[in-house]
Short mmCIF file of C-alpha atoms in Angstrom, two decimals:
data_model
loop_
_atom_site.label_atom_id
_atom_site.label_comp_id
_atom_site.label_asym_id
_atom_site.label_seq_id
_atom_site.Cartn_x
_atom_site.Cartn_y
_atom_site.Cartn_z
CA MET A 1 -2.50 79.78 -2.42
CA SER A 2 -5.71 80.00 -0.40
CA ASN A 3 -6.60 82.95 1.80
CA LYS A 4 -5.94 82.66 5.50
CA VAL A 5 -9.01 82.49 7.72
CA ILE A 6 -9.12 83.08 11.48
CA THR A 7 -12.33 82.17 13.30
CA ILE A 8 -12.79 83.54 16.80
CA SER A 9 -15.39 81.95 19.05
CA ARG A 10 -15.83 83.54 22.43
CA GLU A 11 -17.63 83.58 25.73
CA PHE A 12 -19.85 86.59 26.25
CA GLY A 13 -17.86 89.31 28.05
CA SER A 14 -14.46 87.72 27.41
CA GLY A 15 -13.34 90.45 25.02
CA GLY A 16 -13.25 88.01 22.11
CA ARG A 17 -14.87 90.45 19.70
CA THR A 18 -12.41 93.21 20.66
CA ILE A 19 -9.53 90.78 20.18
CA ALA A 20 -10.91 89.72 16.80
CA ARG A 21 -11.23 93.31 15.58
CA GLU A 22 -7.71 94.17 16.72
CA VAL A 23 -6.28 91.05 15.05
CA ALA A 24 -8.04 91.92 11.77
CA ASP A 25 -6.74 95.51 11.99
CA ARG A 26 -3.18 94.48 12.68
CA LEU A 27 -3.13 91.91 9.88
CA GLY A 28 -5.15 93.99 7.42
CA TYR A 29 -7.69 91.16 7.06
CA ASN A 30 -11.40 91.47 6.27
CA PHE A 31 -13.43 91.47 9.46
CA TYR A 32 -16.79 89.72 9.65
CA ASP A 33 -18.89 90.48 12.67
CA LYS A 34 -21.54 93.16 12.02
CA ALA A 35 -20.71 92.80 8.32
CA LEU A 36 -21.75 89.16 8.52
CA VAL A 37 -24.99 90.04 10.30
CA GLU A 38 -25.77 92.53 7.53
CA ARG A 39 -25.25 89.91 4.88
CA ILE A 40 -27.39 87.34 6.62
CA ALA A 41 -30.09 89.99 7.03
CA ALA A 42 -29.92 90.88 3.35
CA GLU A 43 -30.16 87.26 2.22
CA SER A 44 -32.83 86.18 4.69
CA GLY A 45 -35.03 89.26 4.52
CA TYR A 46 -34.98 89.58 8.33
CA SER A 47 -33.82 92.79 9.97
CA LYS A 48 -30.27 93.14 11.28
CA ASP A 49 -31.63 93.43 14.81
CA PHE A 50 -33.58 90.21 14.42
CA VAL A 51 -30.60 88.35 12.95
CA GLU A 52 -28.40 89.57 15.78
CA ARG A 53 -30.91 88.53 18.42
CA ARG A 54 -31.66 85.14 16.91
CA GLY A 55 -28.14 84.60 15.68
CA GLU A 56 -26.14 82.52 18.07
CA ASP A 57 -28.33 81.93 21.00
CA ALA A 58 -31.64 80.66 19.76
CA THR A 59 -32.20 76.94 19.62
CA SER A 60 -33.32 75.04 16.59
CA THR A 61 -36.71 73.45 16.10
CA SER A 62 -35.60 71.07 13.41
CA SER A 63 -32.98 68.39 13.52
CA PHE A 64 -33.80 67.55 9.92
CA LEU A 65 -32.17 70.75 8.75
CA PHE A 66 -29.26 70.16 11.04
CA ASN A 67 -28.57 66.94 9.17
CA LEU A 68 -29.09 68.64 5.83
CA SER A 69 -26.60 71.37 6.62
CA ARG A 70 -24.08 68.83 7.90
CA SER A 71 -24.34 66.82 4.71
CA GLY A 72 -23.57 69.97 2.79
CA SER A 73 -26.67 70.08 0.62
CA GLY A 74 -27.49 73.37 2.24
CA GLY A 75 -31.00 74.05 0.97
CA TYR A 76 -33.62 75.37 3.35
CA ASP A 77 -36.89 75.43 1.44
CA GLY A 78 -39.94 74.15 3.21
CA ILE A 79 -38.30 73.99 6.64
CA SER A 80 -39.87 75.72 9.59
CA GLY A 81 -37.55 76.88 12.42
CA THR A 82 -36.29 80.42 11.93
CA SER A 83 -33.00 79.56 13.59
CA ASP A 84 -32.54 76.73 11.16
CA LYS A 85 -33.10 79.02 8.20
CA LEU A 86 -30.69 81.57 9.60
CA TYR A 87 -28.11 78.89 10.31
CA VAL A 88 -28.18 77.56 6.78
CA ILE A 89 -28.02 81.02 5.24
CA SER A 90 -25.10 81.98 7.46
CA HIS A 91 -23.46 78.57 6.82
CA ASN A 92 -23.56 79.19 3.07
CA ILE A 93 -22.25 82.74 3.40
CA ILE A 94 -19.43 81.76 5.80
CA LYS A 95 -18.31 78.90 3.53
CA LYS A 96 -17.60 81.42 0.77
CA LEU A 97 -16.02 84.23 2.83
CA PRO A 98 -12.44 82.97 2.31
CA GLU A 99 -12.84 83.56 -1.42
CA GLU A 100 -13.02 87.30 -0.76
CA GLY A 101 -9.62 87.54 0.91
CA PRO A 102 -7.92 86.69 4.22
CA CYS A 103 -10.35 87.30 7.05
CA VAL A 104 -11.31 87.13 10.71
CA ILE A 105 -14.81 85.77 11.45
CA VAL A 106 -16.49 86.12 14.84
CA GLY A 107 -18.64 83.28 16.16
CA ARG A 108 -21.69 81.80 14.39
CA CYS A 109 -20.20 78.28 14.41
CA SER A 110 -17.59 79.49 11.90
CA ASP A 111 -15.01 77.21 13.51
CA TYR A 112 -17.20 74.23 12.67
CA ILE A 113 -18.33 75.46 9.26
CA LEU A 114 -14.70 76.00 8.17
CA LYS A 115 -13.18 73.08 10.08
CA ASP A 116 -11.96 71.45 6.86
CA TYR A 117 -10.63 74.67 5.36
CA GLU A 118 -6.90 74.15 5.31
CA ASP A 119 -5.39 77.60 5.81
CA SER A 120 -7.30 78.34 8.98
CA LEU A 121 -6.69 79.17 12.62
CA HIS A 122 -9.58 78.42 14.97
CA VAL A 123 -9.48 80.35 18.24
CA PHE A 124 -11.60 80.21 21.41
CA ILE A 125 -11.51 83.11 23.90
CA TYR A 126 -12.85 82.69 27.43
CA ALA A 127 -12.32 84.17 30.89
CA ASP A 128 -13.22 83.77 34.52
CA MET A 129 -16.57 85.06 35.73
CA LYS A 130 -15.20 88.09 37.58
CA PHE A 131 -13.32 89.40 34.55
CA LYS A 132 -16.39 88.96 32.33
CA ALA A 133 -18.81 90.47 34.84
CA ASP A 134 -16.64 93.56 35.35
CA ARG A 135 -16.28 93.91 31.59
CA ILE A 136 -19.96 93.77 30.66
CA VAL A 137 -20.90 96.21 33.40
CA LYS A 138 -18.24 98.61 32.08
CA LEU A 139 -19.37 98.14 28.47
CA TYR A 140 -23.15 97.83 28.78
CA GLY A 141 -23.85 99.30 32.20
CA GLU A 142 -25.74 97.91 35.17
CA MET A 143 -29.05 96.15 34.50
CA ASP A 144 -31.83 94.64 36.58
CA ASP A 145 -30.23 91.22 36.42
CA ALA A 146 -26.82 90.65 38.01
CA PRO A 147 -24.03 90.48 35.41
CA GLU A 148 -23.26 86.89 36.42
CA LYS A 149 -26.83 85.92 35.59
CA ARG A 150 -26.70 87.66 32.22
CA LEU A 151 -23.41 85.95 31.40
CA ASP A 152 -24.66 82.54 32.41
CA GLU A 153 -27.84 82.84 30.37
CA LYS A 154 -26.11 84.12 27.26
CA ASP A 155 -23.41 81.46 27.25
CA LYS A 156 -25.85 78.69 28.08
CA LYS A 157 -27.79 79.62 24.96
CA ARG A 158 -24.65 79.74 22.84
CA LYS A 159 -23.69 76.32 24.13
CA VAL A 160 -27.06 74.86 23.17
CA TYR A 161 -27.01 76.59 19.78
CA TYR A 162 -23.53 75.26 19.02
CA LYS A 163 -24.36 71.74 20.16
CA ASN A 164 -27.53 71.74 18.13
CA PHE A 165 -25.93 72.74 14.86
CA THR A 166 -22.50 71.14 15.16
CA GLY A 167 -22.98 68.18 17.48
CA ARG A 168 -19.91 69.37 19.39
CA ILE A 169 -19.31 70.71 22.89
CA TRP A 170 -18.76 74.48 22.92
CA GLY A 171 -15.46 75.35 24.59
CA MET A 172 -13.91 71.87 24.28
CA SER A 173 -10.30 72.52 23.31
CA GLU A 174 -10.28 69.87 20.58
CA ASN A 175 -12.62 72.03 18.44
CA TYR A 176 -10.06 74.82 18.19
CA ASP A 177 -6.36 75.29 17.40
CA VAL A 178 -5.76 77.62 20.29
CA CYS A 179 -7.82 78.56 23.37
CA LEU A 180 -6.87 81.62 25.38
CA ASN A 181 -8.03 82.80 28.78
CA SER A 182 -8.23 86.55 28.15
CA GLY A 183 -8.87 87.26 31.84
CA LYS A 184 -5.60 85.62 32.85
CA LEU A 185 -3.41 86.48 29.85
CA GLY A 186 -4.81 89.91 29.04
CA ILE A 187 -6.46 91.15 25.85
CA ASP A 188 -3.17 92.40 24.36
CA SER A 189 -1.36 89.10 24.88
CA CYS A 190 -4.20 87.27 23.16
CA VAL A 191 -3.98 89.62 20.17
CA ASP A 192 -0.20 89.19 19.98
CA ILE A 193 -0.37 85.39 20.08
CA ILE A 194 -3.02 85.19 17.35
CA VAL A 195 -1.24 87.69 15.10
CA GLU A 196 2.06 85.83 15.53
CA LEU A 197 0.49 82.47 14.77
CA ALA A 198 -1.22 83.87 11.68
CA GLN A 199 2.09 85.23 10.42
CA ARG A 200 4.04 81.99 10.82
CA MET B 1 7.46 87.13 45.28
CA SER B 2 6.22 83.61 44.67
CA ASN B 3 7.82 81.19 42.24
CA LYS B 4 6.24 80.81 38.81
CA VAL B 5 4.60 77.46 38.12
CA ILE B 6 3.66 76.07 34.71
CA THR B 7 1.47 72.97 34.63
CA ILE B 8 1.25 71.08 31.35
CA SER B 9 -1.57 68.61 30.85
CA ARG B 10 -1.56 66.71 27.58
CA GLU B 11 -3.18 64.13 25.40
CA PHE B 12 -1.11 60.98 24.94
CA GLY B 13 1.02 61.37 21.78
CA SER B 14 0.53 65.14 21.50
CA GLY B 15 4.14 65.94 22.36
CA GLY B 16 3.10 67.66 25.57
CA ARG B 17 5.90 66.11 27.60
CA THR B 18 8.51 67.14 25.01
CA ILE B 19 7.10 70.66 25.03
CA ALA B 20 7.18 70.74 28.82
CA ARG B 21 10.82 69.64 28.96
CA GLU B 22 11.86 72.20 26.35
CA VAL B 23 9.99 74.99 28.18
CA ALA B 24 11.70 74.07 31.46
CA ASP B 25 15.11 73.99 29.72
CA ARG B 26 14.61 77.35 28.03
CA LEU B 27 13.40 79.02 31.21
CA GLY B 28 15.83 77.24 33.53
CA TYR B 29 12.92 75.99 35.66
CA ASN B 30 12.76 72.79 37.70
CA PHE B 31 11.12 70.03 35.68
CA TYR B 32 8.79 67.54 37.33
CA ASP B 33 7.88 64.52 35.28
CA LYS B 34 10.00 61.45 36.08
CA ALA B 35 11.27 63.38 39.12
CA LEU B 36 7.71 63.57 40.40
CA VAL B 37 7.17 59.86 39.84
CA GLU B 38 10.32 59.14 41.82
CA ARG B 39 9.10 61.23 44.71
CA ILE B 40 5.69 59.64 44.76
CA ALA B 41 7.35 56.22 44.66
CA ALA B 42 9.62 57.15 47.56
CA GLU B 43 6.76 58.45 49.70
CA SER B 44 4.31 55.70 48.89
CA GLY B 45 6.67 52.74 48.98
CA TYR B 46 5.48 51.59 45.55
CA SER B 47 7.97 51.09 42.70
CA LYS B 48 8.49 53.81 40.10
CA ASP B 49 7.10 51.49 37.43
CA PHE B 50 3.98 50.90 39.46
CA VAL B 51 3.46 54.61 40.16
CA GLU B 52 3.91 55.38 36.49
CA ARG B 53 1.44 52.69 35.43
CA ARG B 54 -1.17 53.56 38.03
CA GLY B 55 -0.47 57.25 37.90
CA GLU B 56 -2.87 59.08 35.67
CA ASP B 57 -5.00 56.45 34.15
CA ALA B 58 -6.35 54.27 36.90
CA THR B 59 -9.73 55.05 38.37
CA SER B 60 -10.48 55.51 42.00
CA THR B 61 -12.42 53.14 44.17
CA SER B 62 -13.20 55.65 46.87
CA SER B 63 -15.09 58.90 46.62
CA PHE B 64 -14.53 59.40 50.34
CA LEU B 65 -10.89 60.10 49.75
CA PHE B 66 -11.74 62.37 46.84
CA ASN B 67 -13.71 64.53 49.24
CA LEU B 68 -10.97 64.38 51.81
CA SER B 69 -8.32 65.55 49.36
CA ARG B 70 -10.55 68.35 48.10
CA SER B 71 -11.13 69.61 51.59
CA GLY B 72 -7.39 69.81 52.02
CA SER B 73 -7.08 67.52 55.02
CA GLY B 74 -4.91 65.31 52.89
CA GLY B 75 -4.52 62.25 55.13
CA TYR B 76 -4.73 58.82 53.58
CA ASP B 77 -4.54 56.37 56.44
CA GLY B 78 -6.99 53.57 56.45
CA ILE B 79 -8.27 54.20 52.93
CA SER B 80 -8.37 51.41 50.41
CA GLY B 81 -8.04 52.31 46.70
CA THR B 82 -4.41 52.38 45.57
CA SER B 83 -5.16 55.15 43.09
CA ASP B 84 -6.66 57.18 45.87
CA LYS B 85 -3.56 56.76 48.00
CA LEU B 86 -1.33 57.69 45.09
CA TYR B 87 -3.49 60.69 44.28
CA VAL B 88 -3.32 62.07 47.79
CA ILE B 89 0.42 61.53 48.04
CA SER B 90 1.00 63.21 44.71
CA HIS B 91 -1.46 65.99 45.64
CA ASN B 92 0.51 66.76 48.77
CA ILE B 93 3.84 66.69 46.94
CA ILE B 94 2.60 68.87 44.04
CA LYS B 95 1.15 71.46 46.43
CA LYS B 96 4.64 72.06 47.82
CA LEU B 97 6.68 71.98 44.60
CA PRO B 98 6.46 75.77 44.03
CA GLU B 99 8.37 76.28 47.29
CA GLU B 100 11.44 74.70 45.69
CA GLY B 101 11.67 77.22 42.84
CA PRO B 102 9.97 78.08 39.54
CA CYS B 103 8.92 74.87 37.82
CA VAL B 104 7.15 72.99 35.05
CA ILE B 105 4.94 70.09 36.15
CA VAL B 106 3.60 67.47 33.74
CA GLY B 107 0.09 66.10 34.24
CA ARG B 108 -1.17 64.35 37.39
CA CYS B 109 -4.03 66.84 37.83
CA SER B 110 -1.44 69.50 38.67
CA ASP B 111 -3.60 72.12 36.91
CA TYR B 112 -6.39 71.35 39.38
CA ILE B 113 -4.19 70.91 42.43
CA LEU B 114 -2.55 74.32 41.83
CA LYS B 115 -5.60 76.09 40.43
CA ASP B 116 -5.57 78.66 43.24
CA TYR B 117 -1.83 79.24 43.10
CA GLU B 118 -1.52 82.77 41.84
CA ASP B 119 1.69 82.87 39.81
CA SER B 120 0.72 79.99 37.56
CA LEU B 121 0.17 79.21 33.90
CA HIS B 122 -1.99 76.17 33.20
CA VAL B 123 -1.51 74.68 29.74
CA PHE B 124 -3.29 71.91 27.84
CA ILE B 125 -1.65 70.31 24.78
CA TYR B 126 -3.66 68.22 22.32
CA ALA B 127 -3.57 67.22 18.67
CA ASP B 128 -5.53 65.49 15.96
CA MET B 129 -5.52 61.71 15.82
CA LYS B 130 -3.23 61.40 12.79
CA PHE B 131 -0.50 63.54 14.33
CA LYS B 132 -0.65 61.57 17.58
CA ALA B 133 -0.76 58.17 15.88
CA ASP B 134 2.26 58.96 13.69
CA ARG B 135 4.09 60.26 16.74
CA ILE B 136 3.60 57.28 19.03
CA VAL B 137 4.54 54.83 16.27
CA LYS B 138 7.74 56.82 15.70
CA LEU B 139 8.49 57.00 19.44
CA TYR B 140 7.34 53.62 20.74
CA GLY B 141 7.21 51.51 17.56
CA GLU B 142 4.41 49.40 16.12
CA MET B 143 2.40 47.20 18.50
CA ASP B 144 -0.33 44.60 18.20
CA ASP B 145 -3.02 47.21 18.70
CA ALA B 146 -3.47 49.99 16.16
CA PRO B 147 -2.03 53.31 17.41
CA GLU B 148 -5.50 54.90 17.26
CA LYS B 149 -6.78 52.25 19.65
CA ARG B 150 -3.87 52.76 22.05
CA LEU B 151 -4.43 56.52 22.00
CA ASP B 152 -8.14 56.22 22.59
CA GLU B 153 -7.73 53.85 25.51
CA LYS B 154 -5.01 55.88 27.18
CA ASP B 155 -6.86 59.19 26.91
CA LYS B 156 -10.18 57.66 27.94
CA LYS B 157 -8.50 56.51 31.15
CA ARG B 158 -6.92 59.90 31.74
CA LYS B 159 -10.30 61.52 31.25
CA VAL B 160 -11.93 59.25 33.82
CA TYR B 161 -9.05 59.70 36.25
CA TYR B 162 -9.24 63.49 35.96
CA LYS B 163 -13.01 63.57 36.31
CA ASN B 164 -12.85 61.30 39.32
CA PHE B 165 -10.35 63.34 41.27
CA THR B 166 -11.21 66.87 40.15
CA GLY B 167 -14.88 66.73 39.18
CA ARG B 168 -13.95 68.57 35.97
CA ILE B 169 -13.97 67.66 32.29
CA TRP B 170 -10.50 66.90 30.94
CA GLY B 171 -9.68 69.11 27.94
CA MET B 172 -12.38 71.72 28.63
CA SER B 173 -10.69 75.03 27.88
CA GLU B 174 -12.01 76.70 31.05
CA ASN B 175 -9.71 74.53 33.19
CA TYR B 176 -6.58 75.98 31.61
CA ASP B 177 -5.11 79.39 30.74
CA VAL B 178 -4.02 78.34 27.30
CA CYS B 179 -4.78 75.29 25.14
CA LEU B 180 -2.62 74.54 22.12
CA ASN B 181 -3.11 72.12 19.25
CA SER B 182 0.46 70.91 18.77
CA GLY B 183 -0.45 69.04 15.59
CA LYS B 184 -1.68 72.19 13.92
CA LEU B 185 0.69 74.76 15.45
CA GLY B 186 3.82 72.62 15.70
CA ILE B 187 5.84 71.66 18.77
CA ASP B 188 8.21 74.64 18.43
CA SER B 189 5.40 77.20 18.25
CA CYS B 190 3.85 75.75 21.38
CA VAL B 191 7.17 76.04 23.23
CA ASP B 192 7.62 79.64 22.04
CA ILE B 193 4.14 80.69 23.14
CA ILE B 194 4.48 79.17 26.60
CA VAL B 195 7.96 80.62 27.15
CA GLU B 196 6.80 84.06 26.04
CA LEU B 197 3.74 83.96 28.30
CA ALA B 198 5.86 82.88 31.25
CA GLN B 199 8.24 85.76 30.67
CA ARG B 200 5.55 88.48 30.52
#
């Protein structure tokens, strides 16, 4: 029997990462968020900070590599585009994570990378602007830019990143098995639903 | 306290209507599917068959009416476009359904029409092509056209209809509170999740 994998994609500020951590805790699954960043950093030679910054919201400079990674050949020698390199490294790492045990993976196109992995549950977490704005101010404090502007910019970049590497529209329900509005349903309800579905 | 409303939008063949009926049964809510068609037929003077056929998959000929209905004035005198007339009639009926008691409403842009109604749960049900194709062949039998072609055509029309009257993208998670892949999760799981969320 294969190991269960839950991928959690999320809008910035929606609480998706918190939900993912709680789901992993409750199920006793491996949790790949910072741990994934560390691995990508180790394999790429870039710093963790750099990988985090360039991770999910920097656009690619090479569609050649995009095609390579889609065809599964996976090599990245001789290609420019730092984002491309990072994508392929993280693609190759994510592909093998299920071998290490049941797990929850946050973002980084993991829904797309593991779309053909059978024992999977692909989740998208999103929320209305007010919920997200209140949440990031509470978590990260006030900044020069309005929270709405920060949210818009961050998610716009994620959208472009996702489209670039997967060819799909970020947030379209058909890419996921379940999409949950954490602002409307509440963080706890989202955790309960995902845990229950994983246990069925 | 206001009456709870659940709207269920669905891809053709996904089992969304079956799920909606089961949810209404389990919760003891009013169920508006055929009953809504009958009302629209009665108010418009068109036959039930005609309303059903032209209901969710015919495009509008008038953007004027679209603006009218969005601004809430709701009249439809003197406007051409049968779909437009039907949309405005159904818009006005759907707006008032919550007054009659807690209910489940299937399709017809009810998610959009009741988007500002507070005690609501907006659901989208979808599935992979194989699940839907097998399902419609089982339910409606073989036809001249391949089931995949029938599914594609039907949903393409629904998409255009929805976009035309709401300005939104059909199936984008942000339009709903919860989106469920019935092919992956199973019809029963979808019913359970919706019932549980309604009861919270």
